Each structure stands twice: as structure tokens, then as C-alpha cells.
Amino acid sequence: MGRVENNHENADVALVSEATAVDDEMFTVLADEHRRFALYALLQFRRLTLEELADIVAGWTNVDSWRGVTREERDAVLLRLRHAHVPKLEEAGYVEYDEDAGELSLAALPASLYDLATYARRHEKASVGQRGRLGPTTKDGDTAENGAEDATGDGKDGAT
């Protein structure tokens, strides 16, 4: 079983607010694949238009099908993001949405949510043999986080 590393010394200070306890709201946010993928994308790119986010989330959501995403699938993801997932992320204080510009940016995350999200991204779908399906991978197959192999910078995935 893996464990979450609580070492933030290599994390961008702007992304991590002071440490907080894990609460039900964090698990509620991470429970939905589209919200997780939105957080993963914003952790990587920091600022995206809603259209760009929909492209990324639609691609990651449908990657297992080994085909291109249809316009209808992408538009359905955009609709769910706009009306359900982004408002929930914004209400929780994890993203800021500028409706006039149609642009999202990542707010400073509680350290515990940052840890959970980076751990979840690294291990997304690992139980079914699809490790590293999201984003660029390192030479050992782990996903890269903003150019670093992991939050600790030591190249280990935190698994024991």
C-alpha cells in the first residue's frame, strides 16, 4: 500500500497553503474523476481557459478507448465542468474562475489536498495496470509533476 509524503519543500509555495486536516470536502472533491482531472490539469498548467480544460479532461477521461474524442464527448465534458464541477471546486476555494475571461486558475491548496491530489494523480488507475496514464512520464513510468518526478524530488513514488 502506498503512503502520502508530507514533504512540501520542493512544491511551489504558491500552490500550498498552511497544513490542514483532511476533511470530507476534500474527499468529495476528489471522488469525481472530472474534478480530479481538472485539479491535475491545473496543478500542471496553473491557468487554463474552460475550453482548454474541457479538452484536457475529455482526453484523459477517454484515453482508455484508444480513439479520438468526439466533439459531442468534449462538449458534454465542457457542460459538466461549467455547470457542476467548476462551481464545486470554486465553492471549496480550490480554483478561481474569471467568468468574463472564461479562465480558471488554481488557488492555494491546503497542504493535505495538495498531497492527496498529487498522490492520486501519480497512482490514477494503477490498480488496473494503467499506471502513468495522465501527463508525461519519467523514465521509470511515474507521472511527472511540473517537471519533477514527485513532490519530494527524490524520484521515488512514496510507495512502501
PDB file of C-alpha atoms in Angstrom:
ATOM      1  CA  MET A   1       0.000   0.000   0.000  1.00  0.00           C
ATOM      2  CA  GLY A   2       1.327   3.433  -0.849  1.00  0.00           C
ATOM      3  CA  ARG A   3       1.622   6.321   1.539  1.00  0.00           C
ATOM      4  CA  VAL A   4       1.317  10.040   1.063  1.00  0.00           C
ATOM      5  CA  GLU A   5       4.508  12.030   1.535  1.00  0.00           C
ATOM      6  CA  ASN A   6       4.095  15.187   3.592  1.00  0.00           C
ATOM      7  CA  ASN A   7       7.260  16.885   2.370  1.00  0.00           C
ATOM      8  CA  HIS A   8       6.433  20.156   0.613  1.00  0.00           C
ATOM      9  CA  GLU A   9       9.912  21.619   0.366  1.00  0.00           C
ATOM     10  CA  ASN A  10      10.011  21.109  -3.420  1.00  0.00           C
ATOM     11  CA  ALA A  11       6.405  22.185  -4.034  1.00  0.00           C
ATOM     12  CA  ASP A  12       5.696  25.655  -5.372  1.00  0.00           C
ATOM     13  CA  VAL A  13       4.870  27.717  -2.267  1.00  0.00           C
ATOM     14  CA  ALA A  14       2.066  29.469  -4.140  1.00  0.00           C
ATOM     15  CA  LEU A  15       0.290  26.125  -4.597  1.00  0.00           C
ATOM     16  CA  VAL A  16       0.299  25.011  -0.979  1.00  0.00           C
ATOM     17  CA  SER A  17      -1.299  26.886   1.881  1.00  0.00           C
ATOM     18  CA  GLU A  18      -0.697  26.032   5.510  1.00  0.00           C
ATOM     19  CA  ALA A  19      -1.275  22.430   6.545  1.00  0.00           C
ATOM     20  CA  THR A  20      -4.842  21.465   7.343  1.00  0.00           C
ATOM     21  CA  ALA A  21      -6.559  18.286   8.351  1.00  0.00           C
ATOM     22  CA  VAL A  22      -8.111  16.116   5.671  1.00  0.00           C
ATOM     23  CA  ASP A  23     -11.843  16.694   5.681  1.00  0.00           C
ATOM     24  CA  ASP A  24     -14.921  15.287   3.957  1.00  0.00           C
ATOM     25  CA  GLU A  25     -14.993  18.151   1.444  1.00  0.00           C
ATOM     26  CA  MET A  26     -11.577  17.126   0.101  1.00  0.00           C
ATOM     27  CA  PHE A  27     -12.716  13.562  -0.452  1.00  0.00           C
ATOM     28  CA  THR A  28     -15.956  14.794  -2.029  1.00  0.00           C
ATOM     29  CA  VAL A  29     -13.959  16.912  -4.481  1.00  0.00           C
ATOM     30  CA  LEU A  30     -11.565  14.065  -5.298  1.00  0.00           C
ATOM     31  CA  ALA A  31     -14.367  11.494  -5.574  1.00  0.00           C
ATOM     32  CA  ASP A  32     -15.329  12.621  -9.074  1.00  0.00           C
ATOM     33  CA  GLU A  33     -12.996  11.793 -11.951  1.00  0.00           C
ATOM     34  CA  HIS A  34     -13.705  15.056 -13.795  1.00  0.00           C
ATOM     35  CA  ARG A  35     -12.881  17.163 -10.733  1.00  0.00           C
ATOM     36  CA  ARG A  36      -9.701  15.160 -10.088  1.00  0.00           C
ATOM     37  CA  PHE A  37      -8.634  15.590 -13.694  1.00  0.00           C
ATOM     38  CA  ALA A  38      -9.403  19.322 -13.520  1.00  0.00           C
ATOM     39  CA  LEU A  39      -7.183  19.630 -10.441  1.00  0.00           C
ATOM     40  CA  TYR A  40      -4.426  17.552 -12.085  1.00  0.00           C
ATOM     41  CA  ALA A  41      -4.504  19.816 -15.157  1.00  0.00           C
ATOM     42  CA  LEU A  42      -4.438  22.974 -13.064  1.00  0.00           C
ATOM     43  CA  LEU A  43      -1.587  21.615 -10.945  1.00  0.00           C
ATOM     44  CA  GLN A  44       0.356  21.172 -14.176  1.00  0.00           C
ATOM     45  CA  PHE A  45      -0.638  24.322 -16.090  1.00  0.00           C
ATOM     46  CA  ARG A  46      -1.793  26.673 -13.268  1.00  0.00           C
ATOM     47  CA  ARG A  47      -4.155  28.677 -15.526  1.00  0.00           C
ATOM     48  CA  LEU A  48      -6.417  27.411 -18.298  1.00  0.00           C
ATOM     49  CA  THR A  49      -9.479  28.566 -20.161  1.00  0.00           C
ATOM     50  CA  LEU A  50     -12.567  26.481 -19.569  1.00  0.00           C
ATOM     51  CA  GLU A  51     -12.301  25.344 -23.201  1.00  0.00           C
ATOM     52  CA  GLU A  52      -8.697  24.169 -22.721  1.00  0.00           C
ATOM     53  CA  LEU A  53      -9.636  22.391 -19.504  1.00  0.00           C
ATOM     54  CA  ALA A  54     -12.505  20.615 -21.279  1.00  0.00           C
ATOM     55  CA  ASP A  55     -10.115  19.418 -23.999  1.00  0.00           C
ATOM     56  CA  ILE A  56      -7.697  18.015 -21.422  1.00  0.00           C
ATOM     57  CA  VAL A  57     -10.330  16.402 -19.201  1.00  0.00           C
ATOM     58  CA  ALA A  58     -12.166  14.884 -22.175  1.00  0.00           C
ATOM     59  CA  GLY A  59      -8.914  13.413 -23.475  1.00  0.00           C
ATOM     60  CA  TRP A  60      -7.889  11.978 -20.104  1.00  0.00           C
ATOM     61  CA  THR A  61     -11.394  10.657 -19.453  1.00  0.00           C
ATOM     62  CA  ASN A  62     -11.498   8.806 -22.774  1.00  0.00           C
ATOM     63  CA  VAL A  63      -7.859   7.727 -23.040  1.00  0.00           C
ATOM     64  CA  ASP A  64      -8.711   4.080 -22.412  1.00  0.00           C
ATOM     65  CA  SER A  65     -10.765   3.862 -25.605  1.00  0.00           C
ATOM     66  CA  TRP A  66      -7.694   4.426 -27.844  1.00  0.00           C
ATOM     67  CA  ARG A  67      -9.567   6.747 -30.165  1.00  0.00           C
ATOM     68  CA  GLY A  68     -10.027  10.444 -30.601  1.00  0.00           C
ATOM     69  CA  VAL A  69     -12.589  12.259 -28.505  1.00  0.00           C
ATOM     70  CA  THR A  70     -15.680  13.277 -30.440  1.00  0.00           C
ATOM     71  CA  ARG A  71     -16.984  16.823 -30.390  1.00  0.00           C
ATOM     72  CA  GLU A  72     -20.087  15.573 -28.582  1.00  0.00           C
ATOM     73  CA  GLU A  73     -17.996  13.944 -25.824  1.00  0.00           C
ATOM     74  CA  ARG A  74     -15.874  17.065 -25.442  1.00  0.00           C
ATOM     75  CA  ASP A  75     -18.937  19.331 -25.353  1.00  0.00           C
ATOM     76  CA  ALA A  76     -20.568  17.087 -22.728  1.00  0.00           C
ATOM     77  CA  VAL A  77     -17.438  17.395 -20.565  1.00  0.00           C
ATOM     78  CA  LEU A  78     -17.435  21.187 -21.061  1.00  0.00           C
ATOM     79  CA  LEU A  79     -21.077  21.362 -19.977  1.00  0.00           C
ATOM     80  CA  ARG A  80     -20.438  19.250 -16.843  1.00  0.00           C
ATOM     81  CA  LEU A  81     -17.363  21.301 -15.967  1.00  0.00           C
ATOM     82  CA  ARG A  82     -19.151  24.629 -16.446  1.00  0.00           C
ATOM     83  CA  HIS A  83     -22.326  23.772 -14.537  1.00  0.00           C
ATOM     84  CA  ALA A  84     -21.276  21.203 -11.930  1.00  0.00           C
ATOM     85  CA  HIS A  85     -17.579  20.650 -11.349  1.00  0.00           C
ATOM     86  CA  VAL A  86     -16.030  24.128 -11.614  1.00  0.00           C
ATOM     87  CA  PRO A  87     -18.674  25.650  -9.296  1.00  0.00           C
ATOM     88  CA  LYS A  88     -17.980  22.901  -6.737  1.00  0.00           C
ATOM     89  CA  LEU A  89     -14.206  23.478  -6.975  1.00  0.00           C
ATOM     90  CA  GLU A  90     -14.734  27.233  -6.750  1.00  0.00           C
ATOM     91  CA  GLU A  91     -17.105  26.929  -3.781  1.00  0.00           C
ATOM     92  CA  ALA A  92     -14.495  24.814  -1.968  1.00  0.00           C
ATOM     93  CA  GLY A  93     -11.939  27.568  -2.628  1.00  0.00           C
ATOM     94  CA  TYR A  94      -9.627  25.366  -4.718  1.00  0.00           C
ATOM     95  CA  VAL A  95      -9.966  27.258  -8.010  1.00  0.00           C
ATOM     96  CA  GLU A  96     -10.776  30.790  -9.064  1.00  0.00           C
ATOM     97  CA  TYR A  97     -12.941  31.259 -12.136  1.00  0.00           C
ATOM     98  CA  ASP A  98     -12.984  34.510 -14.088  1.00  0.00           C
ATOM     99  CA  GLU A  99     -16.272  34.176 -15.946  1.00  0.00           C
ATOM    100  CA  ASP A 100     -15.595  37.182 -18.205  1.00  0.00           C
ATOM    101  CA  ALA A 101     -12.307  35.699 -19.448  1.00  0.00           C
ATOM    102  CA  GLY A 102     -13.568  32.108 -19.182  1.00  0.00           C
ATOM    103  CA  GLU A 103     -10.341  31.312 -17.356  1.00  0.00           C
ATOM    104  CA  LEU A 104      -9.595  29.171 -14.320  1.00  0.00           C
ATOM    105  CA  SER A 105      -6.618  29.387 -12.044  1.00  0.00           C
ATOM    106  CA  LEU A 106      -5.567  27.212  -9.168  1.00  0.00           C
ATOM    107  CA  ALA A 107      -5.952  28.753  -5.721  1.00  0.00           C
ATOM    108  CA  ALA A 108      -3.532  27.929  -2.925  1.00  0.00           C
ATOM    109  CA  LEU A 109      -4.499  24.413  -1.868  1.00  0.00           C
ATOM    110  CA  PRO A 110      -4.465  23.110   1.682  1.00  0.00           C
ATOM    111  CA  ALA A 111      -1.301  21.032   2.046  1.00  0.00           C
ATOM    112  CA  SER A 112      -3.331  17.903   2.713  1.00  0.00           C
ATOM    113  CA  LEU A 113      -5.351  18.321  -0.517  1.00  0.00           C
ATOM    114  CA  TYR A 114      -2.161  19.008  -2.463  1.00  0.00           C
ATOM    115  CA  ASP A 115      -0.707  15.769  -1.076  1.00  0.00           C
ATOM    116  CA  LEU A 116      -3.854  13.780  -1.861  1.00  0.00           C
ATOM    117  CA  ALA A 117      -4.170  15.183  -5.385  1.00  0.00           C
ATOM    118  CA  THR A 118      -0.522  14.625  -6.325  1.00  0.00           C
ATOM    119  CA  TYR A 119      -0.617  11.119  -4.852  1.00  0.00           C
ATOM    120  CA  ALA A 120      -3.886  10.327  -6.643  1.00  0.00           C
ATOM    121  CA  ARG A 121      -2.531  11.616  -9.954  1.00  0.00           C
ATOM    122  CA  ARG A 122       0.577   9.505  -9.644  1.00  0.00           C
ATOM    123  CA  HIS A 123      -1.460   6.384  -8.961  1.00  0.00           C
ATOM    124  CA  GLU A 124      -4.604   7.010 -11.019  1.00  0.00           C
ATOM    125  CA  LYS A 125      -5.808   3.695 -12.459  1.00  0.00           C
ATOM    126  CA  ALA A 126      -2.670   1.909 -11.176  1.00  0.00           C
ATOM    127  CA  SER A 127      -4.824  -0.895  -9.823  1.00  0.00           C
ATOM    128  CA  VAL A 128      -5.800  -1.910 -13.354  1.00  0.00           C
ATOM    129  CA  GLY A 129      -2.328  -1.704 -14.835  1.00  0.00           C
ATOM    130  CA  GLN A 130      -2.634   1.733 -16.426  1.00  0.00           C
ATOM    131  CA  ARG A 131      -0.054   3.479 -14.258  1.00  0.00           C
ATOM    132  CA  GLY A 132       1.065   6.849 -15.528  1.00  0.00           C
ATOM    133  CA  ARG A 133      -1.877   7.363 -17.867  1.00  0.00           C
ATOM    134  CA  LEU A 134      -2.057  11.080 -17.130  1.00  0.00           C
ATOM    135  CA  GLY A 135       0.524  13.534 -18.345  1.00  0.00           C
ATOM    136  CA  PRO A 136       4.178  12.993 -19.197  1.00  0.00           C
ATOM    137  CA  THR A 137       6.022  10.093 -17.641  1.00  0.00           C
ATOM    138  CA  THR A 138       9.506   9.727 -16.272  1.00  0.00           C
ATOM    139  CA  LYS A 139      11.935   7.007 -17.274  1.00  0.00           C
ATOM    140  CA  ASP A 140      10.567   4.648 -14.586  1.00  0.00           C
ATOM    141  CA  GLY A 141       6.935   5.121 -15.653  1.00  0.00           C
ATOM    142  CA  ASP A 142       5.782   7.504 -12.918  1.00  0.00           C
ATOM    143  CA  THR A 143       3.983  10.641 -13.992  1.00  0.00           C
ATOM    144  CA  ALA A 144       5.937  13.851 -13.825  1.00  0.00           C
ATOM    145  CA  GLU A 145       4.673  16.708 -11.670  1.00  0.00           C
ATOM    146  CA  ASN A 146       5.636  20.098 -13.107  1.00  0.00           C
ATOM    147  CA  GLY A 147       8.945  18.723 -14.318  1.00  0.00           C
ATOM    148  CA  ALA A 148       9.730  16.923 -11.055  1.00  0.00           C
ATOM    149  CA  GLU A 149       9.453  13.195 -10.616  1.00  0.00           C
ATOM    150  CA  ASP A 150       7.485  13.580  -7.416  1.00  0.00           C
ATOM    151  CA  ALA A 151       6.703  16.020  -4.622  1.00  0.00           C
ATOM    152  CA  THR A 152       9.888  15.105  -2.755  1.00  0.00           C
ATOM    153  CA  GLY A 153      12.142  15.385  -5.775  1.00  0.00           C
ATOM    154  CA  ASP A 154      13.933  12.136  -4.946  1.00  0.00           C
ATOM    155  CA  GLY A 155      12.422  10.122  -7.822  1.00  0.00           C
ATOM    156  CA  LYS A 156      10.570   7.727  -5.525  1.00  0.00           C
ATOM    157  CA  ASP A 157       6.811   7.386  -5.714  1.00  0.00           C
ATOM    158  CA  GLY A 158       6.266   7.204  -1.955  1.00  0.00           C
ATOM    159  CA  ALA A 159       5.132   3.564  -2.032  1.00  0.00           C
ATOM    160  CA  THR A 160       6.385   1.294   0.717  1.00  0.00           C
TER     161      THR A 160
END
